[in-house]
CSV table of C-alpha atoms in Angstrom, one decimal:
chain,number,residue,atom,x,y,z
K,1,UNK,CA,53.2,69.4,-206.7
K,2,UNK,CA,53.9,65.8,-207.8
K,3,UNK,CA,52.0,64.4,-210.7
K,4,UNK,CA,49.9,61.2,-210.5
K,5,UNK,CA,50.5,58.4,-213.0
K,6,UNK,CA,47.3,59.4,-214.9
K,7,UNK,CA,48.3,63.1,-215.2
K,8,UNK,CA,51.7,62.1,-216.3
K,9,UNK,CA,50.4,60.1,-219.2
K,10,UNK,CA,48.1,62.9,-220.3
K,11,UNK,CA,51.0,65.4,-220.1
K,12,UNK,CA,53.3,63.2,-222.2
K,13,UNK,CA,50.6,62.8,-224.8
K,14,UNK,CA,50.1,66.6,-225.0
K,15,UNK,CA,53.9,67.2,-225.3
K,16,UNK,CA,54.1,64.6,-228.1
K,17,UNK,CA,51.1,66.2,-229.9
K,18,UNK,CA,53.0,69.4,-230.7
K,19,UNK,CA,55.7,67.8,-232.9
K,20,UNK,CA,53.1,65.4,-234.2
K,21,UNK,CA,50.8,68.2,-235.3
K,22,UNK,CA,53.7,70.0,-236.9
K,23,UNK,CA,54.7,66.9,-238.8
K,24,UNK,CA,51.1,66.4,-240.0
K,25,UNK,CA,51.0,70.0,-241.1
K,26,UNK,CA,54.0,69.4,-243.4
K,27,UNK,CA,53.1,66.0,-244.7
K,28,UNK,CA,49.4,65.8,-244.8
K,29,UNK,CA,46.7,67.2,-247.1
K,30,UNK,CA,44.0,67.3,-244.3
K,31,UNK,CA,42.7,70.6,-243.2
K,32,UNK,CA,43.7,72.3,-239.9
K,33,UNK,CA,40.2,71.5,-238.4
K,34,UNK,CA,40.6,67.8,-239.3
K,35,UNK,CA,44.1,67.8,-237.7
K,36,UNK,CA,42.8,69.4,-234.5
K,37,UNK,CA,40.0,66.8,-234.3
K,38,UNK,CA,42.5,64.0,-234.7
K,39,UNK,CA,44.7,65.4,-231.9
K,40,UNK,CA,41.6,65.9,-229.7
K,41,UNK,CA,40.6,62.2,-230.2
K,42,UNK,CA,44.1,61.1,-229.4
K,43,UNK,CA,44.1,63.1,-226.1
K,44,UNK,CA,40.7,61.7,-225.2
K,45,UNK,CA,41.9,58.1,-225.9
K,46,UNK,CA,45.0,58.7,-223.7
K,47,UNK,CA,42.7,60.0,-220.9
K,48,UNK,CA,40.5,56.9,-221.2
K,49,UNK,CA,43.5,54.6,-221.0
K,50,UNK,CA,44.9,56.4,-218.0
K,51,UNK,CA,41.6,56.3,-216.2
K,52,UNK,CA,41.1,52.6,-216.9
K,53,UNK,CA,44.6,51.3,-216.1
K,54,UNK,CA,46.5,53.9,-214.1
K,55,UNK,CA,44.0,54.5,-211.2
K,56,UNK,CA,43.9,52.7,-207.9
K,57,UNK,CA,40.2,52.2,-208.2
K,58,UNK,CA,40.5,50.4,-211.6
K,59,UNK,CA,43.1,48.0,-210.3
K,60,UNK,CA,41.1,47.3,-207.2
K,61,UNK,CA,38.0,46.4,-209.3
K,62,UNK,CA,40.1,44.1,-211.5
K,63,UNK,CA,41.6,42.3,-208.5
K,64,UNK,CA,38.2,41.8,-207.0
K,65,UNK,CA,36.9,40.4,-210.2
K,66,UNK,CA,39.7,37.9,-210.4
K,67,UNK,CA,39.1,36.9,-206.8
K,68,UNK,CA,35.4,36.4,-207.5
K,69,UNK,CA,36.1,34.4,-210.7
K,70,UNK,CA,38.6,32.0,-209.3
K,71,UNK,CA,37.7,31.6,-205.6
K,72,UNK,CA,33.9,31.2,-205.5
K,73,UNK,CA,31.4,28.5,-206.7
K,74,UNK,CA,29.5,31.0,-208.9
K,75,UNK,CA,30.7,30.2,-212.4
K,76,UNK,CA,28.4,32.7,-214.2
K,77,UNK,CA,31.3,35.0,-214.6
K,78,UNK,CA,33.0,32.5,-216.9
K,79,UNK,CA,30.3,32.6,-219.6
K,80,UNK,CA,29.7,34.7,-222.6
K,81,UNK,CA,26.0,35.6,-222.7
K,82,UNK,CA,23.9,34.4,-225.6
K,83,UNK,CA,23.2,37.3,-227.9
K,84,UNK,CA,19.7,36.2,-228.5
K,85,UNK,CA,18.8,36.0,-224.8
K,86,UNK,CA,17.0,39.3,-223.9
K,87,UNK,CA,17.5,38.5,-220.2
K,88,UNK,CA,21.2,38.0,-220.6
K,89,UNK,CA,21.1,34.6,-218.8
K,90,UNK,CA,22.3,31.1,-219.4
K,91,UNK,CA,19.2,29.0,-218.6
K,92,UNK,CA,20.9,25.7,-219.1
K,93,UNK,CA,23.5,26.6,-216.5
K,94,UNK,CA,20.9,27.5,-214.0
K,95,UNK,CA,19.1,24.2,-214.6
K,96,UNK,CA,22.3,22.3,-214.1
K,97,UNK,CA,22.9,24.1,-210.8
K,98,UNK,CA,19.3,23.4,-209.6
K,99,UNK,CA,19.1,19.8,-210.6
K,100,UNK,CA,22.7,18.8,-209.9
K,101,UNK,CA,24.2,21.2,-207.4
K,102,UNK,CA,27.1,18.7,-206.9
K,103,UNK,CA,27.8,18.6,-210.6
K,104,UNK,CA,27.0,14.9,-211.1
K,105,UNK,CA,26.4,13.2,-214.5
K,106,UNK,CA,28.6,15.5,-216.5
K,107,UNK,CA,26.5,18.5,-215.6
K,108,UNK,CA,28.9,20.6,-213.6
K,109,UNK,CA,29.0,24.2,-214.9
K,110,UNK,CA,32.7,24.5,-213.8
K,111,UNK,CA,34.8,25.1,-216.9
K,112,UNK,CA,36.9,22.1,-218.1
K,113,UNK,CA,40.1,24.1,-218.8
K,114,UNK,CA,42.2,21.0,-219.0
K,115,UNK,CA,41.3,18.2,-221.3
K,116,UNK,CA,42.4,14.9,-219.6
K,117,UNK,CA,44.7,12.5,-221.3
K,118,UNK,CA,42.7,9.6,-222.7
K,119,UNK,CA,39.6,11.6,-223.4
K,120,UNK,CA,38.5,10.5,-226.9
K,121,UNK,CA,35.2,12.3,-227.7
K,122,UNK,CA,34.1,15.9,-227.6
K,123,UNK,CA,30.9,17.8,-227.0
K,124,UNK,CA,28.8,18.1,-230.2
K,125,UNK,CA,29.9,14.8,-231.5
K,126,UNK,CA,27.2,12.3,-232.6
K,127,UNK,CA,27.8,8.8,-231.2
K,128,UNK,CA,26.1,5.4,-231.1
K,129,UNK,CA,25.9,3.2,-228.1
K,130,UNK,CA,27.7,-0.1,-228.8
K,131,UNK,CA,25.4,-2.2,-226.7
K,132,UNK,CA,21.9,-0.6,-227.0
K,133,UNK,CA,22.4,0.8,-230.5
K,134,UNK,CA,20.8,4.2,-229.9
K,135,UNK,CA,22.2,7.4,-231.4
K,136,UNK,CA,23.0,10.5,-229.3
K,137,UNK,CA,24.9,13.7,-229.1
K,138,UNK,CA,27.5,14.5,-226.4
K,139,UNK,CA,26.7,17.6,-224.3
K,140,UNK,CA,28.9,17.0,-221.3
K,141,UNK,CA,31.6,14.8,-219.8
K,142,UNK,CA,33.6,14.0,-216.7
K,143,UNK,CA,37.1,12.6,-216.7
K,144,UNK,CA,35.9,9.9,-214.3
K,145,UNK,CA,32.4,8.8,-213.2
K,146,UNK,CA,30.8,11.5,-211.1
K,147,UNK,CA,27.4,10.2,-209.8
K,148,UNK,CA,25.8,9.1,-206.5
K,149,UNK,CA,27.4,5.9,-205.2
K,150,UNK,CA,24.1,4.0,-205.3
K,151,UNK,CA,23.6,4.9,-208.9
K,152,UNK,CA,27.1,3.7,-209.8
K,153,UNK,CA,26.5,0.4,-208.0
K,154,UNK,CA,23.2,-0.2,-209.8
K,155,UNK,CA,24.3,0.8,-213.3
K,156,UNK,CA,27.9,-0.4,-213.4
K,157,UNK,CA,27.4,-3.6,-211.5
K,158,UNK,CA,30.5,-5.8,-212.0
K,159,UNK,CA,32.0,-3.3,-214.5
K,160,UNK,CA,34.1,-1.5,-211.8
K,161,UNK,CA,36.6,-0.2,-214.3
K,162,UNK,CA,33.9,2.1,-215.8
K,163,UNK,CA,34.2,4.3,-212.7
K,164,UNK,CA,37.8,5.3,-213.6
K,165,UNK,CA,37.3,6.2,-217.3
K,166,UNK,CA,35.7,9.2,-218.9
K,167,UNK,CA,31.9,9.3,-218.8
K,168,UNK,CA,29.7,11.3,-221.2
K,169,UNK,CA,26.3,13.0,-220.9
K,170,UNK,CA,24.2,12.3,-224.0
K,171,UNK,CA,21.0,13.6,-225.5
K,172,UNK,CA,19.4,10.5,-227.0
K,173,UNK,CA,17.8,10.6,-230.4
K,174,UNK,CA,14.0,10.6,-229.9
K,175,UNK,CA,13.5,9.0,-233.3
K,176,UNK,CA,14.9,5.8,-231.8
K,177,UNK,CA,13.3,6.1,-228.3
K,178,UNK,CA,9.7,6.4,-227.3
K,179,UNK,CA,10.7,8.8,-224.4
K,180,UNK,CA,12.8,11.9,-224.1
K,181,UNK,CA,16.0,10.6,-222.5
K,182,UNK,CA,19.4,11.8,-221.2
K,183,UNK,CA,22.0,9.1,-220.5
K,184,UNK,CA,25.4,9.0,-218.8
K,185,UNK,CA,27.7,6.5,-220.5
K,186,UNK,CA,31.3,5.2,-220.0
K,187,UNK,CA,33.6,6.0,-222.9
K,188,UNK,CA,34.2,2.4,-224.0
K,189,UNK,CA,30.4,2.0,-224.7
K,190,UNK,CA,30.1,4.6,-227.4
K,191,UNK,CA,31.7,5.2,-230.8
K,192,UNK,CA,31.4,8.2,-233.1
K,193,UNK,CA,29.1,8.3,-236.2
K,194,UNK,CA,29.4,10.9,-239.0
K,195,UNK,CA,26.9,13.0,-241.0
K,196,UNK,CA,24.0,12.0,-238.9
K,197,UNK,CA,21.7,14.3,-237.0
K,198,UNK,CA,19.9,13.8,-233.7
K,199,UNK,CA,16.4,14.8,-232.7
K,200,UNK,CA,15.8,15.8,-229.1
K,201,UNK,CA,13.7,18.7,-227.6
K,202,UNK,CA,16.7,19.8,-225.5
K,203,UNK,CA,19.1,20.4,-228.4
K,204,UNK,CA,18.6,24.1,-228.7
K,205,UNK,CA,19.6,24.6,-225.1
K,206,UNK,CA,23.1,23.4,-225.8
K,207,UNK,CA,23.7,23.8,-229.5
K,208,UNK,CA,23.3,26.4,-232.2
K,209,UNK,CA,23.1,24.2,-235.2
K,210,UNK,CA,24.3,21.0,-236.9
K,211,UNK,CA,27.1,21.8,-239.5
K,212,UNK,CA,26.9,18.5,-241.3
K,213,UNK,CA,29.5,16.7,-239.2
K,214,UNK,CA,28.8,17.8,-235.6
K,215,UNK,CA,26.7,20.1,-233.4
K,216,UNK,CA,28.1,23.5,-232.7
K,217,UNK,CA,27.8,24.4,-229.0
K,218,UNK,CA,26.2,27.6,-227.8
K,219,UNK,CA,28.5,30.3,-226.4
K,220,UNK,CA,27.9,29.3,-222.7
K,221,UNK,CA,28.6,25.6,-223.5
K,222,UNK,CA,31.8,26.5,-225.3
K,223,UNK,CA,32.9,28.4,-222.2
K,224,UNK,CA,32.4,25.3,-220.1
K,225,UNK,CA,34.4,23.2,-222.6
K,226,UNK,CA,36.9,25.6,-224.1
K,227,UNK,CA,39.3,22.7,-225.1
K,228,UNK,CA,36.7,20.8,-227.1
């Protein structure tokens, strides 16, 4: 009767265990019971590996997971869950999907696995608007403007070149604004500042803490921007 791949692996481990146990007997100070326990653990580990990687069902499950991850619009499979979230969810991603299902204004949850050439700033950096003077922290970006056409026409006006450059989603410092505000700004209109914090009620959704130079993104946001 032919052996399956899994059975063959277990058999090979068992065959190897005999000389291994003899060698341990000659060169080790452990007791026979301890040697037997080690051999048993080795066999069980081999059995686990065989079940995980040498069965048709395991490979089928892996292929289905790859298909789900790369061919659907459900990006939840890309994210590491926040350890302090008892529900095992990423609330900010769900909010993004609800408010901006087309991923406008730098709020697409699709991972940015490629960092475009010419992209100067990164999530977590504190910046200042060159025209309006307010301070903010970057929590998202697009390589080019991604917003409704009417919004672009109204906000960019004659600055048509803004459409073709990176645009950044910003949490605006509430110490400098009377209202809680999120803005979407072309790259040429902001510049980085150092050693300055930002106050905004939404900070904890996106960042864990300020390290003295920049804000450290939460695990789910790091998964969206792995190159930042």
